[in-house]
Coordinates of C-alpha atoms and ligand atoms in Angstrom, one line a residue:
X1 CA 42.4 -9.4 -27.3
X2 CA 42.5 -6.1 -29.2
X3 CA 43.0 -3.1 -27.0
X4 CA 43.2 0.7 -27.4
X5 CA 44.9 2.8 -24.8
X6 CA 44.0 6.5 -24.9
X7 CA 46.5 8.9 -23.5
X8 CA 50.2 7.9 -23.4
X9 CA 51.5 9.7 -20.4
X10 CA 53.0 7.9 -17.5
X11 CA 49.9 5.7 -16.9
X12 CA 49.0 5.1 -20.5
X13 CA 52.5 4.4 -21.9
X14 CA 53.1 1.9 -19.1
X15 CA 49.7 0.3 -19.4
X16 CA 50.1 -0.1 -23.2
X17 CA 53.4 -1.9 -22.8
X18 CA 52.1 -4.0 -19.9
X19 CA 49.0 -5.1 -21.9
X20 CA 51.2 -5.9 -24.9
X21 CA 53.5 -8.0 -22.6
X22 CA 50.4 -9.9 -21.5
X23 CA 50.0 -10.9 -25.2
X24 CA 47.3 -8.5 -26.3
X25 CA 47.3 -6.5 -29.5
X26 CA 47.6 -2.9 -28.4
X27 CA 47.1 0.4 -30.1
X28 CA 48.2 3.4 -28.1
X29 CA 46.6 6.8 -29.0
X30 CA 47.8 10.3 -28.1
X31 CA 47.2 13.6 -29.8
X32 CA 50.8 14.6 -29.0
X33 CA 52.7 13.8 -32.2
X34 CA 56.2 13.9 -30.5
X35 CA 55.1 11.4 -27.9
X36 CA 53.8 9.0 -30.5
X37 CA 56.9 9.4 -32.6
X38 CA 59.1 8.8 -29.6
X39 CA 57.2 5.6 -28.6
X40 CA 57.3 4.3 -32.2
X41 CA 61.0 4.8 -32.1
X42 CA 61.2 2.8 -28.9
X43 CA 61.9 5.8 -26.7
X44 CA 60.0 6.3 -23.5
X45 CA 59.5 10.1 -23.1
X46 CA 60.3 9.9 -19.3
X47 CA 62.6 7.8 -17.2
X48 CA 61.1 4.6 -15.8
X49 CA 63.3 1.6 -15.0
X50 CA 62.8 -1.4 -17.3
X51 CA 60.1 0.2 -19.5
X52 CA 62.3 1.0 -22.5
X53 CA 63.5 -2.6 -22.6
X54 CA 59.9 -3.9 -22.4
X55 CA 58.8 -1.5 -25.1
X56 CA 61.6 -2.6 -27.4
X57 CA 60.5 -6.2 -26.9
X58 CA 56.8 -5.7 -27.6
X59 CA 57.6 -3.4 -30.6
X60 CA 59.8 -6.1 -32.1
X61 CA 57.0 -8.7 -31.6
X62 CA 54.5 -6.3 -33.4
X63 CA 52.3 -6.4 -30.3
X64 CA 52.0 -2.6 -30.0
X65 CA 51.5 0.4 -32.3
X66 CA 51.1 4.1 -31.6
X67 CA 49.0 6.7 -33.4
X68 CA 47.7 10.2 -33.0
X69 CA 44.0 9.4 -33.5
X70 CA 41.4 6.6 -33.8
X71 CA 41.4 4.5 -36.9
X72 CA 39.5 1.6 -38.3
X73 CA 41.8 -0.7 -36.5
X74 CA 41.4 1.0 -33.1
X75 CA 37.7 1.1 -33.6
X76 CA 37.6 -2.7 -33.6
X77 CA 39.2 -2.9 -30.2
X78 CA 37.4 -5.0 -27.5
X79 CA 38.5 -2.7 -24.8
X80 CA 39.3 1.1 -24.8
X81 CA 41.3 2.2 -21.8
X82 CA 41.0 5.9 -20.8
X83 CA 44.4 6.9 -19.4
X84 CA 44.5 10.7 -19.9
X85 CA 45.6 13.1 -17.2
X86 CA 43.4 14.9 -14.7
X87 CA 45.6 17.8 -13.7
X88 CA 44.9 20.1 -10.8
X89 CA 42.8 23.2 -11.8
X90 CA 43.6 26.6 -10.4
X91 CA 41.0 26.1 -7.6
X92 CA 42.5 22.8 -6.5
X93 CA 39.8 20.6 -8.2
X94 CA 40.7 17.9 -10.7
X95 CA 40.4 19.1 -14.3
X96 CA 38.5 16.3 -16.2
X97 CA 38.4 18.1 -19.5
X98 CA 40.9 15.7 -21.1
X99 CA 38.5 12.8 -20.3
X100 CA 35.6 14.7 -21.9
X101 CA 37.7 15.2 -25.0
X102 CA 38.8 11.5 -25.1
X103 CA 35.1 10.5 -24.9
X104 CA 34.1 12.9 -27.7
X105 CA 36.9 11.5 -29.9
X106 CA 36.1 7.9 -29.1
X107 CA 32.3 8.1 -29.5
X108 CA 32.1 8.1 -33.3
X109 CA 34.3 5.0 -33.4
X110 CA 32.8 3.0 -30.5
X111 CA 31.1 -0.3 -31.2
X112 CA 28.2 -1.1 -28.8
X113 CA 29.9 -4.4 -27.8
X114 CA 33.2 -2.7 -26.8
X115 CA 33.9 -1.9 -23.2
X116 CA 35.3 1.5 -22.2
X117 CA 37.6 1.2 -19.1
X118 CA 38.4 4.3 -17.1
X119 CA 41.8 4.2 -15.4
X120 CA 42.5 8.0 -14.8
X121 CA 42.2 9.3 -11.2
X122 CA 38.9 11.1 -11.0
X123 CA 36.5 12.9 -8.6
X124 CA 33.8 10.5 -7.5
X125 CA 30.8 10.8 -9.9
X126 CA 32.9 11.4 -13.0
X127 CA 32.3 7.9 -14.5
X128 CA 28.6 8.4 -14.5
X129 CA 28.9 11.7 -16.3
X130 CA 31.3 10.2 -18.9
X131 CA 28.8 7.3 -19.5
X132 CA 26.0 9.8 -20.0
X133 CA 28.1 11.8 -22.3
X134 CA 29.0 8.7 -24.4
X135 CA 25.4 7.6 -24.5
X136 CA 24.3 11.0 -25.8
X137 CA 27.0 11.0 -28.5
X138 CA 26.6 7.4 -29.6
X139 CA 22.8 6.9 -29.2
X140 CA 23.3 3.5 -27.5
X141 CA 23.9 2.5 -23.9
X142 CA 27.6 2.2 -23.7
X143 CA 29.5 -0.3 -21.5
X144 CA 31.7 1.6 -19.1
X145 CA 33.6 0.2 -16.2
X146 CA 36.1 1.9 -13.7
X147 CA 39.5 0.2 -13.1
X148 CA 41.8 2.5 -11.1
X149 CA 45.5 2.1 -11.4
X150 CA 47.8 2.0 -8.4
X151 CA 51.2 2.0 -10.1
X152 CA 54.1 3.9 -8.5
X153 CA 56.7 5.8 -10.5
X154 CA 60.0 3.9 -10.4
X155 CA 58.3 0.5 -10.3
X156 CA 55.5 1.2 -12.7
X157 CA 55.9 -1.8 -15.0
X158 CA 56.3 -4.3 -12.1
X159 CA 53.2 -2.7 -10.4
X160 CA 51.2 -3.1 -13.6
X161 CA 52.2 -6.8 -14.1
X162 CA 51.9 -7.8 -10.5
X163 CA 49.2 -5.5 -9.1
X164 CA 48.5 -5.9 -5.4
X165 CA 44.8 -5.8 -6.3
X166 CA 42.6 -5.3 -9.4
X167 CA 39.7 -3.0 -8.6
X168 CA 36.8 -3.0 -11.0
X169 CA 33.7 -0.9 -10.6
X170 CA 30.7 -1.5 -13.0
X171 CA 27.2 -0.3 -13.5
X172 CA 26.3 -3.8 -14.8
X173 CA 28.5 -6.7 -13.6
X174 CA 28.6 -8.4 -17.0
X175 CA 30.1 -5.3 -18.6
X176 CA 33.4 -6.1 -16.8
X177 CA 33.7 -9.6 -18.1
X178 CA 35.9 -8.7 -21.1
X179 CA 38.2 -6.8 -18.8
X180 CA 38.6 -9.8 -16.6
X181 CA 39.5 -11.9 -19.6
X182 CA 42.1 -9.4 -20.5
X183 CA 43.6 -9.6 -17.0
X184 CA 43.3 -13.4 -16.8
X185 CA 47.1 -13.9 -16.5
X186 CA 47.3 -11.4 -13.6
X187 CA 44.3 -13.0 -11.9
X188 CA 45.7 -16.5 -12.3
X189 CA 49.1 -15.3 -10.9
X190 CA 47.2 -14.4 -7.7
X191 CA 46.3 -10.7 -7.9
X192 CA 43.1 -10.3 -5.9
X193 CA 40.0 -9.1 -7.7
X194 CA 37.8 -6.5 -6.0
X195 CA 34.5 -6.0 -7.7
X196 CA 32.6 -2.9 -6.7
X197 CA 30.0 -0.4 -7.7
X198 CA 31.4 2.5 -9.8
X199 CA 31.5 5.3 -7.2
X200 CA 33.3 3.0 -4.7
X201 CA 35.9 2.1 -7.4
X202 CA 36.5 5.8 -8.1
X203 CA 36.8 6.5 -4.4
X204 CA 39.3 3.6 -3.7
X205 CA 42.0 5.4 -5.7
X206 CA 41.7 8.8 -4.1
X207 CA 41.1 7.3 -0.6
X208 CA 44.3 5.2 -1.0
X209 CA 46.4 8.2 -2.0
X210 CA 44.9 10.3 0.8
X211 CA 45.7 7.6 3.3
X212 CA 49.3 7.4 2.0
X213 CA 49.7 11.1 2.2
X214 CA 48.3 11.0 5.7
X215 CA 50.8 8.5 6.8
X216 CA 53.7 10.6 5.5
X217 CA 52.4 13.8 7.1
X218 CA 51.7 12.0 10.3
X219 CA 55.3 11.0 10.7
X220 CA 56.4 14.4 9.6
X221 CA 54.2 16.0 12.3
X222 CA 56.0 13.7 14.8
X223 CA 59.2 15.1 13.4
X224 CA 58.1 18.6 14.3
X225 CA 57.4 17.4 17.8
X226 CA 60.7 15.4 18.0
X227 CA 62.6 18.5 17.0
X228 CA 61.5 20.5 20.0
X229 CA 61.3 17.6 22.4
X230 CA 64.9 16.4 21.8
X231 CA 63.6 13.1 20.4
X232 CA 64.4 11.1 17.2
X233 CA 61.7 10.6 14.6
X234 CA 63.5 7.8 12.8
X235 CA 63.7 5.7 15.9
X236 CA 60.1 6.6 16.7
X237 CA 58.9 5.5 13.2
X238 CA 60.7 2.2 13.6
X239 CA 59.2 1.6 17.1
X240 CA 55.6 2.3 16.1
X241 CA 55.9 0.4 12.9
X242 CA 56.5 -2.9 14.8
X243 CA 52.8 -2.7 15.6
X244 CA 51.3 -4.6 12.7
X245 CA 48.2 -2.5 12.8
X246 CA 50.4 0.5 12.0
X247 CA 53.1 -1.1 9.8
X248 CA 56.5 0.5 9.0
X249 CA 55.8 1.3 5.3
X250 CA 55.3 4.9 4.2
X251 CA 56.4 6.2 7.5
X252 CA 59.7 7.7 6.3
X253 CA 60.1 11.2 7.6
X254 CA 61.8 13.9 5.7
X255 CA 60.9 16.8 3.3
X256 CA 57.6 15.2 2.5
X257 CA 55.6 14.0 -0.5
X258 CA 55.6 15.4 -4.0
X259 CA 54.9 14.1 -7.5
X260 CA 52.1 14.2 -9.9
X261 CA 49.7 12.3 -7.7
X262 CA 49.6 12.6 -3.9
X263 CA 49.6 16.5 -3.7
X264 CA 47.1 17.0 -6.5
X265 CA 44.9 14.1 -5.5
X266 CA 44.4 15.2 -1.9
X267 CA 43.5 18.7 -3.1
X268 CA 41.1 17.3 -5.7
X269 CA 39.5 15.1 -3.1
X270 CA 39.0 18.0 -0.7
X271 CA 37.5 20.0 -3.5
X272 CA 35.1 17.2 -4.5
X273 CA 34.0 16.7 -0.8
X274 CA 33.2 20.4 -0.6
X275 CA 31.2 20.2 -3.8
X276 CA 29.2 17.3 -2.3
X277 CA 28.5 19.4 0.8
X278 CA 30.7 17.2 3.1
X279 CA 33.8 19.4 3.1
X280 CA 34.2 18.9 6.8
X281 CA 34.8 15.2 6.3
X282 CA 38.1 15.9 4.6
X283 CA 39.2 19.2 6.2
X284 CA 42.0 17.2 7.9
X285 CA 43.5 16.7 4.5
X286 CA 44.2 20.5 4.4
X287 CA 46.3 20.0 7.5
X288 CA 48.1 17.0 5.8
X289 CA 49.0 19.4 2.9
X290 CA 50.0 22.0 5.4
X291 CA 52.3 19.7 7.4
X292 CA 53.9 18.6 4.1
X293 CA 54.6 22.2 3.0
X294 CA 56.0 23.2 6.4
X295 CA 58.7 20.5 6.1
X296 CA 60.1 22.4 3.0
X297 CA 60.0 25.6 5.0
X298 CA 61.9 23.9 7.8
X299 CA 64.8 23.2 5.6
X300 CA 65.0 26.9 4.6
X301 CA 65.0 27.8 8.3
X302 CA 67.8 25.2 9.0
X303 CA 69.9 26.6 6.1
X304 CA 69.5 30.1 7.5
X305 CA 70.4 29.0 11.0
X306 CA 73.5 27.4 9.6
X307 CA 74.6 30.1 7.2
X308 CA 73.0 33.2 8.5
X309 CA 72.3 35.4 5.6
X310 CA 71.7 33.2 2.5
X311 CA 72.7 35.8 0.0
X312 CA 75.8 34.7 -2.0
X313 CA 76.2 31.5 -0.1
X314 CA 77.0 28.4 -2.2
X315 CA 74.5 25.6 -1.5
X316 CA 74.4 22.2 -3.3
X317 CA 71.1 20.2 -3.5
X318 CA 71.6 16.5 -4.2
X319 CA 68.5 15.3 -6.1
X320 CA 65.7 17.3 -7.6
X321 CA 63.2 14.6 -8.8
X322 CA 60.3 14.1 -6.4
X323 CA 61.6 10.6 -5.6
X324 CA 64.5 8.3 -6.6
X325 CA 64.3 6.3 -9.9
X326 CA 62.2 8.9 -11.5
X327 CA 62.9 12.1 -13.5
X328 CA 59.5 13.6 -12.6
X329 CA 59.9 17.1 -11.2
X330 CA 56.2 17.8 -10.6
X331 CA 55.7 19.2 -7.0
X332 CA 59.1 18.0 -6.1
X333 CA 59.9 19.0 -2.5
X334 CA 63.6 19.1 -3.2
X335 CA 63.2 21.4 -6.2
X336 CA 61.0 23.7 -4.4
X337 CA 63.6 24.0 -1.6
X338 CA 66.3 24.7 -4.2
X339 CA 64.2 27.4 -5.8
X340 CA 63.3 29.1 -2.5
X341 CA 67.0 29.1 -1.5
X342 CA 67.9 30.7 -4.8
X343 CA 65.1 33.3 -4.4
X344 CA 66.6 34.2 -1.0
X345 CA 69.9 35.0 -2.8
X346 CA 71.8 31.7 -2.4
X347 CA 74.0 30.4 -5.2
X348 CA 72.3 27.0 -5.7
X349 CA 73.8 24.1 -7.6
X350 CA 71.5 21.1 -8.2
X351 CA 72.5 17.7 -9.4
X352 CA 70.4 14.6 -10.2
X353 CA 71.1 11.4 -12.0
X354 CA 68.1 11.7 -14.4
X355 CA 66.0 14.8 -13.9
X356 CA 68.4 17.6 -15.0
X357 CA 67.4 17.6 -18.7
X358 CA 63.8 18.4 -17.8
X359 CA 64.8 21.3 -15.6
X360 CA 64.8 24.8 -17.1
X361 CA 65.4 27.1 -14.3
X362 CA 67.8 30.0 -14.8
X363 CA 68.1 30.6 -11.1
X364 CA 69.7 27.1 -10.5
X365 CA 73.0 25.9 -11.8
X366 CA 72.7 22.4 -13.1
X367 CA 75.7 20.1 -12.7
X368 CA 75.4 16.4 -13.6
X369 CA 78.7 15.3 -12.0
X370 CA 78.2 15.0 -8.2
X371 CA 81.9 15.8 -7.3
X372 CA 81.7 18.9 -9.4
X373 CA 78.4 19.9 -7.8
X374 CA 79.9 19.5 -4.3
X375 CA 83.0 21.5 -5.1
X376 CA 83.3 24.7 -3.0
X377 CA 79.9 24.2 -1.4
X378 CA 79.1 25.8 2.0
X379 CA 76.0 23.7 2.7
X380 CA 74.9 20.4 1.1
X381 CA 71.2 19.3 1.2
X382 CA 70.2 15.8 0.4
X383 CA 66.8 16.3 -1.2
X384 CA 66.2 13.0 -3.1
X385 CA 67.5 9.7 -1.8
X386 CA 69.0 8.3 -5.0
X387 CA 71.3 5.4 -4.3
X388 CA 74.3 7.3 -5.5
X389 CA 73.8 9.9 -2.8
X390 CA 73.2 7.3 -0.1
X391 CA 76.5 5.7 -1.1
X392 CA 78.5 8.9 -1.3
X393 CA 81.9 8.6 0.4
X394 CA 81.8 11.2 3.2
X395 CA 85.6 11.5 3.3
X396 CA 86.0 12.2 -0.4
X397 CA 83.0 14.5 -0.3
X398 CA 84.5 16.5 2.5
X399 CA 87.6 17.1 0.5
X400 CA 85.5 18.8 -2.2
X401 CA 83.3 21.1 -0.1
X402 CA 84.3 24.4 1.5
X403 CA 82.3 23.7 4.6
X404 CA 81.3 20.2 5.6
X405 CA 77.7 20.6 6.7
X406 CA 74.9 18.4 5.3
X407 CA 71.1 18.6 5.9
X408 CA 69.8 15.1 5.3
X409 CA 66.3 15.8 4.0
X410 CA 65.4 12.2 3.7
X411 CA 66.9 10.7 6.9
X412 CA 68.9 8.1 5.0
X413 CA 72.5 8.9 5.8
X414 CA 74.7 6.9 8.2
X415 CA 75.1 9.8 10.6
X416 CA 78.0 8.2 12.6
X417 CA 79.9 7.6 9.4
X418 CA 79.5 11.1 8.1
X419 CA 80.3 12.6 11.5
X420 CA 83.5 10.6 11.8
X421 CA 84.5 11.8 8.4
X422 CA 84.3 15.3 9.8
X423 CA 80.8 16.4 8.7
X424 CA 78.2 18.3 10.7
X425 CA 75.0 16.4 10.1
X426 CA 71.6 18.1 10.5
X427 CA 68.5 16.0 10.0
X428 CA 64.7 16.6 10.1
X429 CA 63.0 15.4 13.3
X430 CA 66.3 14.2 14.8
X431 CA 68.3 15.5 17.7
X432 CA 71.9 15.0 16.5
X433 CA 74.8 16.1 18.6
X434 CA 77.7 17.3 16.4
X435 CA 80.0 18.1 19.3
Ligands
LIG1 C1 51.6 7.3 -5.7 C2 51.0 6.1 -5.0 O1 51.9 5.6 -4.1 C3 50.6 5.0 -6.1 O2 50.0 3.9 -5.4 C4 49.6 5.7 -7.0 O3 49.2 4.8 -8.0 C5 50.2 6.9 -7.7 O4 50.6 7.8 -6.7 C6 49.2 7.5 -8.6 O5 48.2 8.0 -8.1 O6 49.3 7.4 -9.8 P1 53.9 7.9 -6.8 O7 53.4 9.3 -7.0 O8 54.7 7.2 -7.8 O9 52.7 6.9 -6.4 O10 54.9 8.1 -5.5 P2 55.0 7.5 -4.1 O11 55.9 6.3 -4.0 O12 53.7 7.4 -3.5 O13 55.8 8.7 -3.3 C7 55.1 10.0 -3.2 C8 56.0 10.9 -2.5 O14 56.0 10.6 -1.1 C9 57.5 11.0 -2.9 O15 57.9 12.4 -2.9 C10 58.2 10.3 -1.8 O16 59.5 10.7 -1.6 C11 57.3 10.6 -0.6 N1 57.4 9.6 0.5 C12 57.0 8.3 0.4 C13 57.8 10.0 1.8 O17 58.2 11.2 2.0 N2 57.8 9.1 2.8 C14 57.5 7.8 2.7 O18 57.5 7.1 3.6 C15 57.0 7.4 1.4

């Protein structure tokens, strides 16, 4: 099938490559010339494992092309996927203006038989507004369906090619048929299809992200309790996770969630519920956000407890991306901690396997070599659990630092091994004796 993918950020670039890998003829469209040029040259403008290799493959097969605006060719697509961003506005709501602009650009080129497929994360009710806008601009009743995306950074391509569910919301069921044909291989491979009305499909996405954020903040709230009760949140998480109704996934305690999705999506969801007059239903999500932010503050407190006055103290932060296998710095808990420490006067060195090039922060000293970053440090904070930091040799690391104290912000280190190498280990939600 012929497909256009509008918006080539994280979601769009991955979706374009995934659809080309499924054998479709894909045209990716983005107004950002540098993004288009980069993709045409086979370069992914962000770090995502396996995506560059897959892009090279589909470019070589001539399955995908990229351009900055619609053309005769893109106008003849059977499906147009809307993949533009919906960033957080100043008041916390989701800004849907890029979707409006995408609709306005598409309208003059849209054929009545083509299906517009929304994939962006939106406030419930947006799809109907977009359909009305399209109808007004085209003069015909457009076919629009909603197909939220659940990919995770770090495993984006795999999530796209083996989705754990395909959610499709439609105003008229038959409008979704071409989409199901496009996804035939995924459906045949066993991905379950969930056919819904449009508002429910829009809600599935934000509800899923709100639930994931809630799980993380729940375990981090338990960490707060464990800290004062002399308990261990890691053992607690494992113990409650044995109950299959609870499950052990997304119950990893630490400095909390960040990224371009969970924080913004819960705030957008709260804002939409308030607009709809049911703000109370989601007031608990404000607490989820609050718990998440308190964990970052806790690390600053622990650093002060350890070092006393922060001014002039040399602190090394291992990892600044919001999670491993990503170079995304948006709402990164680790980066925020590094910045707060620097603002308090500490001399902060940050290191990260992939995210340093995107970091322009004069207060932080960026060092790509881990040994170099550790040298002379008075306190080490593990902020992002990249494999290279999990695997660090505690003995060698001790020989580099000035004072062997580490705050494990992700509860991933082998405490006994680090202690026996002479380290003082401090962790969130754990009572660790360093005597
Ligand atoms: C999230 C969702 O997991 C995806 O399903 C969704 O498609 C995506 O948002 C989106 O809306 O586009 P992502 O932002 O890539 O995916 O990251 P997650 O894997 O959800 O991690 C989010 C944050 O939570 C990270 O900072 C991670 O370190 C943290 N986290 C995760 C924890 O602190 N504890 C956990 O147990 C799990």
